[in-house]
Structures are given as structure tokens and as C-alpha cells.
XYZ file of N, CA and C in Angstrom:
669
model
N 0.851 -1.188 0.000
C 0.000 0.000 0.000
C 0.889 1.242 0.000
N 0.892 1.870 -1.111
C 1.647 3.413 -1.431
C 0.572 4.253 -1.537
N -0.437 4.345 -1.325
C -1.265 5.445 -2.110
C -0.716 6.476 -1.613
N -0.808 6.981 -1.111
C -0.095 8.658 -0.844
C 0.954 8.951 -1.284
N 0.737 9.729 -2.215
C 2.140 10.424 -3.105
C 3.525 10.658 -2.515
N 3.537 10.940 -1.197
C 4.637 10.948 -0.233
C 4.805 9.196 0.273
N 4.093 8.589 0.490
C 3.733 7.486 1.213
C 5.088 6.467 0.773
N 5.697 5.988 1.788
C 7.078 4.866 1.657
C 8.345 5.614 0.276
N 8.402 7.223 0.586
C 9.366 7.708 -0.012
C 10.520 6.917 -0.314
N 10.872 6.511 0.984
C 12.554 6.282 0.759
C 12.371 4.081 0.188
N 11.345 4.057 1.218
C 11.548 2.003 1.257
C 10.835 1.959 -0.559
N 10.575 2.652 -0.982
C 9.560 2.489 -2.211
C 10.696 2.318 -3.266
N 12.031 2.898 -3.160
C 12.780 2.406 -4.034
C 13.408 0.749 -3.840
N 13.397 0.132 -2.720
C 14.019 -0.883 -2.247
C 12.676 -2.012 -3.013
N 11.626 -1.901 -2.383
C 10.244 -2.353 -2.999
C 9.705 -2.195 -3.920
N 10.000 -1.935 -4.959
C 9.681 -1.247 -6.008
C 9.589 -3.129 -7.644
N 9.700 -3.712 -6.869
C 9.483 -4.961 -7.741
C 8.268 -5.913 -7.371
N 7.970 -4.821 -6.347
C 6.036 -5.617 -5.945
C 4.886 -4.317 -6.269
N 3.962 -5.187 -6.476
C 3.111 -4.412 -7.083
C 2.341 -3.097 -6.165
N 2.243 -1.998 -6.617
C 1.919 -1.273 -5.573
C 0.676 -0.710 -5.564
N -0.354 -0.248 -4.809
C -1.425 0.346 -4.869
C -1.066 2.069 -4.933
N -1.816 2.539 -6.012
C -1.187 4.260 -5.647
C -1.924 4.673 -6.079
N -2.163 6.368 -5.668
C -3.454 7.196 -6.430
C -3.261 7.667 -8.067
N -1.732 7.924 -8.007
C -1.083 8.203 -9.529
C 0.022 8.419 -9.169
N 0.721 8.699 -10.405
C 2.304 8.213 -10.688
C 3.124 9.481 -11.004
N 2.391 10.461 -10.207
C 3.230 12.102 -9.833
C 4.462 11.895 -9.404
N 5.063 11.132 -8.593
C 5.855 11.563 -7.719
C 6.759 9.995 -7.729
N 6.757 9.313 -8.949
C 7.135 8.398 -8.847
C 7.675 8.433 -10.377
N 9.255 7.500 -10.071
C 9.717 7.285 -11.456
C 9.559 6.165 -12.013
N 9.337 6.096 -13.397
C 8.857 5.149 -14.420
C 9.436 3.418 -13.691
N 10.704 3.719 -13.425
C 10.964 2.368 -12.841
C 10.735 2.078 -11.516
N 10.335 2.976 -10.778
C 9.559 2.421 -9.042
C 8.190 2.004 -9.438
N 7.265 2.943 -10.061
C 5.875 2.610 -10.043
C 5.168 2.943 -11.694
N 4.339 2.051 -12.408
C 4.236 2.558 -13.736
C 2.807 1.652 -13.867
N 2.180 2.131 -14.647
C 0.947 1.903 -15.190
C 0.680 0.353 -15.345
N 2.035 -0.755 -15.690
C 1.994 -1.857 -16.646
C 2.079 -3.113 -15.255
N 2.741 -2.371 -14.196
C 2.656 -3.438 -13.217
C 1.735 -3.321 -11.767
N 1.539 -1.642 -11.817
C 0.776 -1.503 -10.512
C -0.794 -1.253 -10.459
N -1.299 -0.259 -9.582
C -2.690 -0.598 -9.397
C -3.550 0.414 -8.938
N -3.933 1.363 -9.765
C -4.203 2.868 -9.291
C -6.087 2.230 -8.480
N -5.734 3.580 -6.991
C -7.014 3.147 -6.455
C -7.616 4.563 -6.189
N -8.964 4.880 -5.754
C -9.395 5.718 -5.924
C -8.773 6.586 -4.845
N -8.972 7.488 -4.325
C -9.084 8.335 -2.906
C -10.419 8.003 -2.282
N -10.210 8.541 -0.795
C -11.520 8.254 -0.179
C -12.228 9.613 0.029
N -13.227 9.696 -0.720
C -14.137 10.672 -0.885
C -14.015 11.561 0.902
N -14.318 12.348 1.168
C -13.597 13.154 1.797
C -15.215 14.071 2.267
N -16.619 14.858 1.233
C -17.487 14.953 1.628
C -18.703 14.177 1.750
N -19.556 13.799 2.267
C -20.564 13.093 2.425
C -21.448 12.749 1.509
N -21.643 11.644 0.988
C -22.159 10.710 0.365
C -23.755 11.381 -0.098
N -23.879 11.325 -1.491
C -25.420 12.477 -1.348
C -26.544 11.300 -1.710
N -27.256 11.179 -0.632
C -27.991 9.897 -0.375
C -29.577 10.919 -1.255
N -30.270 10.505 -1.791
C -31.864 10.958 -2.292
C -31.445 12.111 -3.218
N -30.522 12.114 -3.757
C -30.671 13.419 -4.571
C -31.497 13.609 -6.046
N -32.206 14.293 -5.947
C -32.798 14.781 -6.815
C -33.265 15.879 -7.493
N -31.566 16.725 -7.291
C -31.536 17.908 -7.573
C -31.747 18.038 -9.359
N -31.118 17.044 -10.037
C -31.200 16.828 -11.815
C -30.638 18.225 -12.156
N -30.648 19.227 -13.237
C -30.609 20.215 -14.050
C -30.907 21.072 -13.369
N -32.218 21.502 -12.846
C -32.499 22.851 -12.459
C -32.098 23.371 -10.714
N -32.204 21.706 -10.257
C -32.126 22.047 -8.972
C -29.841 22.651 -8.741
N -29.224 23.032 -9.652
C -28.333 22.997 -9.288
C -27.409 24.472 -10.204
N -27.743 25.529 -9.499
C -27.771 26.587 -9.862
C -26.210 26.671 -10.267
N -25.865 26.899 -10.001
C -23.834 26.996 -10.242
C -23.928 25.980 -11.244
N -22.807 26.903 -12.237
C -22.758 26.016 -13.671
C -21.389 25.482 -13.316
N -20.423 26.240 -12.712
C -19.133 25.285 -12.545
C -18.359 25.964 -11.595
N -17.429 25.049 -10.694
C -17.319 24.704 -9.137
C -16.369 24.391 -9.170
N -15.262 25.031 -8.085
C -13.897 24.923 -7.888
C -13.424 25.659 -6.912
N -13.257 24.707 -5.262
C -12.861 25.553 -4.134
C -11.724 24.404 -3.667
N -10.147 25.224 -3.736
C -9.202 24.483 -2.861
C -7.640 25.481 -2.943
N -6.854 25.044 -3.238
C -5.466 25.762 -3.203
C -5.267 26.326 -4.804
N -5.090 27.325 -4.926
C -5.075 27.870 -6.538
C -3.700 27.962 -6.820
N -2.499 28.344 -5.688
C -1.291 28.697 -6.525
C -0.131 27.370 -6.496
N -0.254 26.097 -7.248
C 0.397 25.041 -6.870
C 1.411 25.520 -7.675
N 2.665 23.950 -7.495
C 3.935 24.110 -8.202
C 3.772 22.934 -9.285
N 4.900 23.076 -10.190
C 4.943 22.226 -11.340
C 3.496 22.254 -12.169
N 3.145 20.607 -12.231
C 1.621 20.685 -13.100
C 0.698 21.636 -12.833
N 0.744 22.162 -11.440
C -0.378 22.636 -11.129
C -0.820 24.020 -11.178
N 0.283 24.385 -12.308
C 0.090 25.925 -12.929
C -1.089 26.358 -13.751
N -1.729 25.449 -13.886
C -3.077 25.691 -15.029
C -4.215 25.948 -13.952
N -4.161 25.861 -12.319
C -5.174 26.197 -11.495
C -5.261 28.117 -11.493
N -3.722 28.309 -11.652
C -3.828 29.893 -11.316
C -4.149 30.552 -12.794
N -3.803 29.778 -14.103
C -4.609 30.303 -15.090
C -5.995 30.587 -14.983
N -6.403 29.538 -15.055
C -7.712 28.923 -14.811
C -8.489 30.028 -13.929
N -7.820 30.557 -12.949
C -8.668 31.179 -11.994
C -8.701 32.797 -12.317
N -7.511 33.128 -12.969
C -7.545 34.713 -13.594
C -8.955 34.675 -14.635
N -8.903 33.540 -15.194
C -9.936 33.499 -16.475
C -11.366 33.455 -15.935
N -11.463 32.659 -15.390
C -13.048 32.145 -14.868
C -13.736 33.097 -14.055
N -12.957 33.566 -12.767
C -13.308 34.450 -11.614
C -14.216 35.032 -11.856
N -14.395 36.035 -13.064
C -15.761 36.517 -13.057
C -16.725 36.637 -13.929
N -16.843 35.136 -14.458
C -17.743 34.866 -15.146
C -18.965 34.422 -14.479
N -19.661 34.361 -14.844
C -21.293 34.630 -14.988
C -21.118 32.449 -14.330
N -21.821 32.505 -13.364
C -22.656 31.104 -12.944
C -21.066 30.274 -12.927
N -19.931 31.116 -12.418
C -18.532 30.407 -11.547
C -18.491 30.677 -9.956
N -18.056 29.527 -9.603
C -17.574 29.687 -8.484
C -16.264 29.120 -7.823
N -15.275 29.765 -7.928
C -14.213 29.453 -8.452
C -12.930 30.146 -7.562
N -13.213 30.129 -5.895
C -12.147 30.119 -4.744
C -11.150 29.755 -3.856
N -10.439 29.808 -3.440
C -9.583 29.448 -2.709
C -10.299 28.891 -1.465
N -9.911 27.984 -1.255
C -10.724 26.914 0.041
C -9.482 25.961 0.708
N -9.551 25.414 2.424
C -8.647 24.205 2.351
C -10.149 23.783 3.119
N -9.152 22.544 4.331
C -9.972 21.818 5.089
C -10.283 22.664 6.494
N -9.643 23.567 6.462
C -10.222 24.289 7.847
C -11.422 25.082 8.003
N -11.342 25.588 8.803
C -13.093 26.214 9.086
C -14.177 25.866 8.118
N -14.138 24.411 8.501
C -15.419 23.808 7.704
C -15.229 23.788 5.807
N -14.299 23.763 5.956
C -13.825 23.982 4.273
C -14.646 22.443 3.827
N -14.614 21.410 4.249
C -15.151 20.362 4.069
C -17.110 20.348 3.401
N -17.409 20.674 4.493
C -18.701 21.091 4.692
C -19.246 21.448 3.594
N -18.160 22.682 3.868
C -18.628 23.922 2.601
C -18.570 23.461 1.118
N -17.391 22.922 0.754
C -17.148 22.205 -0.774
C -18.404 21.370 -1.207
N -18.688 20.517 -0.224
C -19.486 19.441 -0.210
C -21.351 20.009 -0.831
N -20.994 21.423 0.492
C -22.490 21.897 -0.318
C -22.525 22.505 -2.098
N -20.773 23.454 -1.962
C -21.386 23.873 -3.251
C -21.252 22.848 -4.189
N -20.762 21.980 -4.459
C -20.523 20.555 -5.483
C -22.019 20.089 -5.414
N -22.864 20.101 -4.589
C -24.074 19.697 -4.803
C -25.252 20.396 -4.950
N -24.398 21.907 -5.027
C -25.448 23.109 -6.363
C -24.987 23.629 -7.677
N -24.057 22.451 -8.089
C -23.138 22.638 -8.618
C -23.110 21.227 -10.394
N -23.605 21.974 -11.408
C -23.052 20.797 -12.544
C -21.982 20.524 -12.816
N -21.374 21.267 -12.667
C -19.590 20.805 -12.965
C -19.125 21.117 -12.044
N -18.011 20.091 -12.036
C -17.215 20.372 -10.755
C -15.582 20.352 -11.484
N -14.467 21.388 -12.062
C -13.553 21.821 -11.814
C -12.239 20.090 -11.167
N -11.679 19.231 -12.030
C -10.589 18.669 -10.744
C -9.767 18.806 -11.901
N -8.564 19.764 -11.380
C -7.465 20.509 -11.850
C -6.060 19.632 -11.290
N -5.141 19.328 -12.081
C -3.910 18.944 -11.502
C -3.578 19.765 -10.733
N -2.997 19.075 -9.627
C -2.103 19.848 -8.196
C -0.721 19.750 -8.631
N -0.398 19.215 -7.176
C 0.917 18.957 -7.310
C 1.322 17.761 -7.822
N 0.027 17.049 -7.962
C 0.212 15.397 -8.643
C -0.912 15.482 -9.979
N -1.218 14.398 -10.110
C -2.034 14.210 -11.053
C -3.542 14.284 -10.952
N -3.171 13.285 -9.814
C -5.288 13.469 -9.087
C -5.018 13.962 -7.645
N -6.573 13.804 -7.483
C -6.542 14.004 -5.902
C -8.247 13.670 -5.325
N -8.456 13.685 -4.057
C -9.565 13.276 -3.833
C -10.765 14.433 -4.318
N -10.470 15.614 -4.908
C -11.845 16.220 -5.433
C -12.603 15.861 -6.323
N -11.354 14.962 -6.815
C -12.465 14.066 -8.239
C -13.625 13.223 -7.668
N -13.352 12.349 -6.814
C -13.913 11.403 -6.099
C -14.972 11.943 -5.243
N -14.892 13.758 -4.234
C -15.849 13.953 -3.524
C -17.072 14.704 -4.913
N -16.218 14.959 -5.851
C -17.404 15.314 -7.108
C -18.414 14.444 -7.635
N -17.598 13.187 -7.645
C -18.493 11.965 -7.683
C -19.704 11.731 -7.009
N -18.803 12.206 -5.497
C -19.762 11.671 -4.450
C -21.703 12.593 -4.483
N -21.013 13.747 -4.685
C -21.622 14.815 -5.060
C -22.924 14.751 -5.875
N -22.086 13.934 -7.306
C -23.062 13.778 -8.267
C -23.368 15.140 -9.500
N -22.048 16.043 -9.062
C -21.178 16.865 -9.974
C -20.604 16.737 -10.853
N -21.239 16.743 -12.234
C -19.998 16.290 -13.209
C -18.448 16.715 -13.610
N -17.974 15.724 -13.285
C -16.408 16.343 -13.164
C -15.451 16.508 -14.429
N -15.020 18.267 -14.458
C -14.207 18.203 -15.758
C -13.196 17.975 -15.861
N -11.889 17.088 -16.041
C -10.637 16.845 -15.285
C -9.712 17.483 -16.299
N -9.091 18.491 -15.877
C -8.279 18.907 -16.797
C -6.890 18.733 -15.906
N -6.148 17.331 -16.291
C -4.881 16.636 -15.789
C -4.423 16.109 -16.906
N -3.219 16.223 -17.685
C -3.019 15.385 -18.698
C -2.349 14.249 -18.523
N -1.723 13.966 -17.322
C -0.982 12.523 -17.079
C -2.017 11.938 -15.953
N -3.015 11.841 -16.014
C -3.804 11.758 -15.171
C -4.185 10.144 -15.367
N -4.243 9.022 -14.408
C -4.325 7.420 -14.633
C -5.667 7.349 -13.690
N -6.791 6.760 -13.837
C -7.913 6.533 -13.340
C -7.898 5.053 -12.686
N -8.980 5.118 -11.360
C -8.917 3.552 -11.301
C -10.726 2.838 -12.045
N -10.166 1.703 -11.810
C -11.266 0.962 -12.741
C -11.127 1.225 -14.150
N -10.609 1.944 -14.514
C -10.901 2.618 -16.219
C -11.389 0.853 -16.928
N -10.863 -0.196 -16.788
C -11.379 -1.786 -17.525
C -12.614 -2.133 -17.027
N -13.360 -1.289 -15.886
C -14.672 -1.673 -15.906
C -15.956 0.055 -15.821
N -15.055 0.917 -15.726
C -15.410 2.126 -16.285
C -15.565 2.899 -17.321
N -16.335 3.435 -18.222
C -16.211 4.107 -18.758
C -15.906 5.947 -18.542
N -15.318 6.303 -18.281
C -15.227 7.967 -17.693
C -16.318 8.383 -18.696
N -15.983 8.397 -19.754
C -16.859 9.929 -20.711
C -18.034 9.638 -20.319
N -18.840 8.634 -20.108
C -19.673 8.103 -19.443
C -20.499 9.644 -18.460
N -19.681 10.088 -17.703
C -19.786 10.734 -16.561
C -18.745 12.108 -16.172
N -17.805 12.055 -17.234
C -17.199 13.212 -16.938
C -16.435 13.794 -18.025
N -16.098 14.771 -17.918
C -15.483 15.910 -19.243
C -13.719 15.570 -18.991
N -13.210 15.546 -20.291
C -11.811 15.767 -20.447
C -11.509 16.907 -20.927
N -10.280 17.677 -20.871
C -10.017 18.941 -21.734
C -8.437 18.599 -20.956
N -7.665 19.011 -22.093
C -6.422 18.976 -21.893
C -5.575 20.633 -21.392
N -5.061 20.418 -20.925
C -4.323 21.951 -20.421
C -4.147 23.080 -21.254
N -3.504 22.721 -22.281
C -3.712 23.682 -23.103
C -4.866 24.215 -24.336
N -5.992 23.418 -23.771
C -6.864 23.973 -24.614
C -7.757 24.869 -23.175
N -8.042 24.190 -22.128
C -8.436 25.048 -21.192
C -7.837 26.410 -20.460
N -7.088 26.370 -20.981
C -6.243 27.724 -20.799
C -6.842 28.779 -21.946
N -7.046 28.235 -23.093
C -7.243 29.266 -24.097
C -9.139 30.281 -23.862
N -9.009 31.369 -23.586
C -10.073 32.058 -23.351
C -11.126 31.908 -23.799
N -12.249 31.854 -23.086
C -14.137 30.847 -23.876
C -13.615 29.577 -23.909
N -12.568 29.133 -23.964
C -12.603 27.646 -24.384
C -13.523 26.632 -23.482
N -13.243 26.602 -22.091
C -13.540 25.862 -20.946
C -15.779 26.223 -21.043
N -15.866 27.584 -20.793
C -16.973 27.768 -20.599
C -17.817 27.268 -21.932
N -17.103 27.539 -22.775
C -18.237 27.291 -24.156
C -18.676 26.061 -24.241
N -17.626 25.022 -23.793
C -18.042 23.374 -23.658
C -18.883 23.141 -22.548
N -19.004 23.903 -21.289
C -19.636 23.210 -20.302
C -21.053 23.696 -20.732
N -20.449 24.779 -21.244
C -22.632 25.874 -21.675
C -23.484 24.763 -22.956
N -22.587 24.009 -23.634
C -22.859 23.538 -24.841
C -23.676 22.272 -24.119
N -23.696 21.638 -23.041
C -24.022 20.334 -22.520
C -25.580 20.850 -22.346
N -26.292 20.425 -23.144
C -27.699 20.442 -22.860
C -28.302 20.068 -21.926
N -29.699 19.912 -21.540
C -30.243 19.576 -20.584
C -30.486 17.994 -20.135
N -30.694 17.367 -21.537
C -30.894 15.455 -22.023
C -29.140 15.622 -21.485
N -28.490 15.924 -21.993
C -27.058 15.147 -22.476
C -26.524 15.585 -20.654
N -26.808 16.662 -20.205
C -26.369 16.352 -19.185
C -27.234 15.476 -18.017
N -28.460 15.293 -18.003
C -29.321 14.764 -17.963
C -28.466 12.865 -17.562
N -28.078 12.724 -18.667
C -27.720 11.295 -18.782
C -26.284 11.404 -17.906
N -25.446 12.233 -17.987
C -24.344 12.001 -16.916
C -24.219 12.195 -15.695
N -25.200 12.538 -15.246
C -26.247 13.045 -13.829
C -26.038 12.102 -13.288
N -26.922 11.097 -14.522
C -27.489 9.856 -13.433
C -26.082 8.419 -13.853
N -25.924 8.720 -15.034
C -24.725 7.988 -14.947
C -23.753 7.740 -13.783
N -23.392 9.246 -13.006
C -22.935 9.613 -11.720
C -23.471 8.891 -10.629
N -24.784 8.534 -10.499
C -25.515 8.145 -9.602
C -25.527 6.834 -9.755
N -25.060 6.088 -10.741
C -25.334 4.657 -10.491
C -24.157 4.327 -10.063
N -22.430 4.840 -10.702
C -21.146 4.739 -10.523
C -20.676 4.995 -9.221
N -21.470 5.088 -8.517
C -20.650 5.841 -6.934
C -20.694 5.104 -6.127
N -21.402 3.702 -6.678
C -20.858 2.565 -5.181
C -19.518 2.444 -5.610
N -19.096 2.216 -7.143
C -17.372 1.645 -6.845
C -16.578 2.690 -6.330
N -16.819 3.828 -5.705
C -15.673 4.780 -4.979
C -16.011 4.896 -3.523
N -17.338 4.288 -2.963
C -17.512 4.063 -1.050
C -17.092 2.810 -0.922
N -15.823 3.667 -0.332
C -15.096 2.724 0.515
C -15.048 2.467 1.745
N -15.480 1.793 2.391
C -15.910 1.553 4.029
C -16.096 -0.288 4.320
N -16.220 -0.525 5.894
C -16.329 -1.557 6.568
C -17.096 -1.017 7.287
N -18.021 -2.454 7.087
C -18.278 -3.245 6.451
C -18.457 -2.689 5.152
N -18.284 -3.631 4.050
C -18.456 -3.180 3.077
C -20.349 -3.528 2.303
N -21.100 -2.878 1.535
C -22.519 -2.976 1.422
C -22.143 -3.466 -0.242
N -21.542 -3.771 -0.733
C -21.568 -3.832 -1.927
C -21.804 -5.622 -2.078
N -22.893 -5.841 -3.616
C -22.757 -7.114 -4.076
C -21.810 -7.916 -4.290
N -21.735 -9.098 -4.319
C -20.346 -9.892 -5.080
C -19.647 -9.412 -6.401
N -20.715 -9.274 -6.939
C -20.533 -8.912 -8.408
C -19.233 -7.711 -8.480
N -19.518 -6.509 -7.264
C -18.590 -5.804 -7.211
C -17.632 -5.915 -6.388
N -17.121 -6.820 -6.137
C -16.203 -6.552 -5.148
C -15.009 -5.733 -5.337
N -14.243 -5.772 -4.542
C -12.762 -4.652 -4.644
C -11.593 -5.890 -5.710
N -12.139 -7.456 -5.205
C -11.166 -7.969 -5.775
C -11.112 -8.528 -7.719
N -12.847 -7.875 -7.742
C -12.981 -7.740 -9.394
C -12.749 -6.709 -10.014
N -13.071 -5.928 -8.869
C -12.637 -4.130 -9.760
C -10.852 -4.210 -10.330
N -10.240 -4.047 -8.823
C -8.843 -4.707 -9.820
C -8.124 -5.175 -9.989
N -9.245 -6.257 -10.509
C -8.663 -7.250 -11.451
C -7.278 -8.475 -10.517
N -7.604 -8.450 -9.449
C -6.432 -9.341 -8.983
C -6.748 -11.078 -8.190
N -6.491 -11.848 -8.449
C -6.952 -13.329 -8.064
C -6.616 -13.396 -6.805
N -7.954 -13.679 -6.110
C -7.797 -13.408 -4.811
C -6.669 -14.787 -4.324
């Protein structure tokens, strides 16, 4: 178990010929941890699980949603673009937030008045906002370009969420014109797409999930 990008810094080079569980492959070189032998797992959703929602289209006023650290290093230079551009557009919400004074809380509500939800490379590739967007039932636009998903062999993403690569979301109207373009049907269907996909990211004990899903089919490993 590596998931944390910091997680077994130094023993991770010594270990590095067993297979590892990790969130992504930021902070790791091609020969410690790589796509072909290890085992990307989700994060653990972080706001509360949105049990009866039936907010759909109208109930979710904010067109697109993005509260956490804006000025990262390396990849995560496209957050402080991103935020000169958006800030004051029409139906953004688009601030600086952490986990303190209820920062939790707070994310959690606006992601769930919220159709898009904003998960921007940090300092790594992913991070758990993708996953509390999920939880949410926010469609998530991921603009990460080395970005490795888990499940992707029994997931479909487009399914449920937007890609845009860095340098096209940087370019001005670009970002907004695609999210305004998602109709009411078309987003309609990734709504609920969202809503059926969110048992494979609650992770807890006991676990409530069927056989069918277990953790040891998702990936893919003989028990």
C-alpha cells in the first residue's frame, strides 16, 4: 500500500518490484511505479455521500465549481490560469478553500449546487476532489493530462465526466463554451450515470456492496 504520493518515499525504491497500490504516478519514477505493473485506487471521498438526490438540471444553480489551493507548483500551474480566467464569469464559483473552518462542509455543499465540478492537476495528477465530485453527483471536468484513473477496464469515464487537456483550457471561452454547450438530455444522462457509478468509490467496513462488485474484481487481482 503506497497510495499517498509521499507514502514509503525512501523504502519504495528498495520495494519497487512488488506491485503497488497508488493514487497516480506524480511523484514516482517510471521504474519504481508505472501503469503496466501496478494498481491505481481511488481516494476516499472526503465529503458526504449524497444519499436521495434529486436535484437533476435545475435544482443545481452553479454552472461550474472549484474551491481548494489555486497557486500550486509544477503541473499545477493551469489552477492559477484557470482562476484569472473564470473568476468573473457569470454562474462560476471558483475560490480558494482548504480543510479548515469547515472547508469540508462547505465544498461538499457547493458541489451539490453545482453541474460541474472543476478537478485541476495539483501537485500530482489526481486528488480526492475528483472522487468527492463523484460523491456529489457533480460532473467532473478533469483537466490533468498525465492523469491514470482507477477501474478505467470496468469504467467508462466519458460516461460521466469531461476531459479537456491543459492547453486547450487555458485558451479564453474555451472551458466555458463546452460546459454551456451540454444540454439539458445530455447532461441529464451524466447526472445519473454519476448516480449509479458511486458505489465503486464508497469505501468503508463493512463493506454494502454485491459480489458482483467486489474490490477484488474491480482490480482485477486473483484473490
Amino acid at each position: 500500500m503506497a497510495h499517498h504520493p509521499n507514502s514509503m518515499s525512501t523504502a519504495r525504491h528498495k520495494l519497487y518490484p512488488a506491485m503497488f497500490l497508488v493514487a497516480d504516478f506524480g511523484r514516482y519514477s517510471p521504474r519504481v511505479s508505472n501503469v503496466d505493473k501496478d494498481i491505481v485506487a481511488p481516494y476516499k471521498h472526503l465529503v458526504p455521500s449524497y444519499v436521495n438526490d434529486t436535484s437533476g438540471f435545475d435544482g443545481r444553480p452553479i454552472l461550474l465549481y472549484f474551491q481548494g489551493a489555486i497557486y500550486r507548483k509544477a503541473g499545477g500551474f493551469v489552477r492559477q490560469e484557470l482562476y484569472y480566467l473564470l473568476k468573473e464569469e457569470k454562474g462560476v464559483h471558483f475560490s480558494f478553500g482548504s480543510v479548515r473552518n469547515h472547508g469540508i462542509t462547505k465544498a461538499g455543499d457547493g458541489m451539490r449546487s453545482s453541474k460541474f465540478c472543476l478537478n485541476i492537476a495539483g501537485d500530482t495528477p489526481s486528488s480526492n476532489r475528483l472522487f468527492d465530485a463523484i460523491a456529489s453527483h457533480c460532473v467532473p471536468v478533469i483537466i490533468s493530462d498525465d492523469i491514470e484513473l482507477p477501474y478505467e477496464d470496468v469504467l467508462n469515464y466519458n460516461e460521466f465526466c469531461l476531459f479537456v487537456r491543459s492547453s486547450d483550457a487555458v485558451k479564453k471561452g474555451f472551458l466555458m463554451g463546452l460546459v454551456r454547450s451540454i444540454g439539458r438530455e445530455e447532461y441529464y444522462k451524466m447526472w445519473k450515470r454519476l448516480k449509479e457509478v458511486e458505489k465503486y468509490f464508497e469505501l468503508r467496513f463493512p463493506s454494502f456492496w454485491n459480489r458482483e462488485m467486489s474490490l477484488t474484481r474491480l482490480l482485477r487481482v486473483k484473490p
